Amino acid sequence: MTVNVQDRRWTRPEQNGASGDADISDRFAKEALTFDDVLLTPGYTEKLPSEVNLSVRLHPRLQLHIPVLSAAMDTVTESELAISLARQGGLGVVHRNLRPEDQAEEIDKVKRSESGMIVDPITLPVDASLADAEAVMSRYHISGVPITSADGKLLGILTNRDVRFATDYSRPIGDYMTHQNLITAHIGTTLADAQEILHRYRIEKLPLVDEGGYLKGLITYKDILKRQDYPFSAKDEKGRLLVAGAIGVGDSGLARAELLIEADVDAVAIDTAHGHSKGVLETVAAIRKRFPELPILAGNVVTPQGVRDLVEAGASVIKVGVGAGSICTTRVVSGAGMPQLTAIAECAMMGRRLDIPVIADGGIRYSGDITKALAVGASAVMLGSLLAGLHESPGEIVIREGRSFKEYRGMGSLGAMRGRASDRYQTAQFARESASPDISGKTVPEGIEGQVPYKGQLRDFMFQLMGGLR
């Protein structure tokens, strides 16, 4: 169908940000593509798939071994999936549909899951009860706790073996802890030396102390094994797994960011549907001013100008994609968006000029889509639906007609927005400020809820996905 647009004019109100009249033919002057529209032409190579290096550095503090981030969605990323993904070399972004304190606790679980040396180990006082110790070990999935005095001096250690046959959990842990002939090492002991000590004395935990006997760290046999089992884990300079946390905009976003930083989060992701907006730019600038070295992932945008403005505000990494997700209905509801491959290519071009990486967020259904996204300039991809069906994702397994599924919903779905995600789509403030009693307090969903097939363990799935990419 041919539409004659000659002599037609399109006027957008000034208050919506338009500069005035614009020829509608200019608005539809270019063709835009998505993943299914293109294929890559095979070329000559001398490398085997097994020789391909997939590592990427998004920031000096964000070195990944695979170009994969998990979406900040409440049916995709909490601590369990973030831990598993980091062990494979990726980066999990813990969603913000939680109370800030609960999200910070999820971050803390990831940071404490393993370490070359635990520099701030969890401890208990000698007068704590066995019930207290059991609660701490269960919460952090650990098998022992150092016992210290009020000023931090090591008094002993309590392990699962010490309480295996205990019946009265109101008793103080001082009655059960190991305190005589306690094996310790001095601060500065290497992992190789620690492994030899652990093996020699047949113990699993080695407290590190200074000359005065004060606890300064902890090395566990389990952490040493994890280093061997997951040699390509994404870790910080202290040997802890990398993890990011999603935040919103405004004062609440800043307050959430502060809590996450206290939990040692490695990066924050400003999580909004439309990142090229005043609120997002101001939030990025405020966080950059307060935390100059913190990696900031910001988005989502689909235009080069959006990339430039976010970078000038202080963003470290840009997320690209509006309405591209499989369960996102933003394009249908709002009429806004851009085909994802074109958006990635144009934003990546601006990113290269500014020396800033971009992440393709949304629309990835197959490993081949990752290849296409990287080919047009993305440094990494953010996955939602592909990870939602994994064992480590939040939610229970549902059996339907003999098949296993897991719940998956967009953060713009009604269920998610009834939680804490409405401000992601900037509807909460509108509802509060609306002068109409008919729409005040209501939200406009831009996503749907559904189920995805259960896919098993992340480790096996990621092996297949990265194999296709290679």
mmCIF file of N, CA and C in Angstrom, residues 366-368 459-470:
data_model
loop_
_atom_site.group_PDB
_atom_site.id
_atom_site.type_symbol
_atom_site.label_atom_id
_atom_site.label_comp_id
_atom_site.label_asym_id
_atom_site.label_seq_id
_atom_site.Cartn_x
_atom_site.Cartn_y
_atom_site.Cartn_z
ATOM 1 N N TYR A 366 17.187 -16.928 20.800
ATOM 2 C CA TYR A 366 18.084 -18.030 20.447
ATOM 3 C C TYR A 366 19.536 -17.553 20.568
ATOM 4 N N SER A 367 20.449 -18.525 20.582
ATOM 5 C CA SER A 367 21.865 -18.158 20.627
ATOM 6 C C SER A 367 22.263 -17.355 19.397
ATOM 7 N N GLY A 368 21.614 -17.620 18.269
ATOM 8 C CA GLY A 368 21.910 -16.859 17.062
ATOM 9 C C GLY A 368 21.571 -15.387 17.194
ATOM 10 N N ARG A 459 23.872 -24.147 34.640
ATOM 11 C CA ARG A 459 25.195 -24.530 34.139
ATOM 12 C C ARG A 459 25.084 -25.283 32.819
ATOM 13 N N ASP A 460 24.180 -26.238 32.741
ATOM 14 C CA ASP A 460 24.011 -27.019 31.516
ATOM 15 C C ASP A 460 23.428 -26.162 30.398
ATOM 16 N N PHE A 461 22.441 -25.331 30.740
ATOM 17 C CA PHE A 461 21.814 -24.480 29.731
ATOM 18 C C PHE A 461 22.817 -23.487 29.157
ATOM 19 N N MET A 462 23.631 -22.879 30.014
ATOM 20 C CA MET A 462 24.579 -21.876 29.544
ATOM 21 C C MET A 462 25.663 -22.510 28.676
ATOM 22 N N PHE A 463 26.019 -23.753 28.972
ATOM 23 C CA PHE A 463 26.995 -24.456 28.136
ATOM 24 C C PHE A 463 26.467 -24.579 26.707
ATOM 25 N N GLN A 464 25.195 -24.931 26.568
ATOM 26 C CA GLN A 464 24.598 -25.057 25.240
ATOM 27 C C GLN A 464 24.472 -23.695 24.559
ATOM 28 N N LEU A 465 24.039 -22.687 25.311
ATOM 29 C CA LEU A 465 23.830 -21.363 24.729
ATOM 30 C C LEU A 465 25.140 -20.756 24.245
ATOM 31 N N MET A 466 26.182 -20.848 25.058
ATOM 32 C CA MET A 466 27.476 -20.302 24.662
ATOM 33 C C MET A 466 28.122 -21.145 23.564
ATOM 34 N N GLY A 467 27.801 -22.427 23.539
ATOM 35 C CA GLY A 467 28.279 -23.260 22.445
ATOM 36 C C GLY A 467 27.723 -22.789 21.112
ATOM 37 N N GLY A 468 26.435 -22.433 21.096
ATOM 38 C CA GLY A 468 25.844 -21.887 19.883
ATOM 39 C C GLY A 468 26.462 -20.559 19.497
ATOM 40 N N LEU A 469 26.749 -19.717 20.472
ATOM 41 C CA LEU A 469 27.375 -18.426 20.195
ATOM 42 C C LEU A 469 28.772 -18.609 19.621
ATOM 43 N N ARG A 470 29.541 -19.533 20.186
ATOM 44 C CA ARG A 470 30.896 -19.769 19.680
ATOM 45 C C ARG A 470 30.864 -20.286 18.242
#
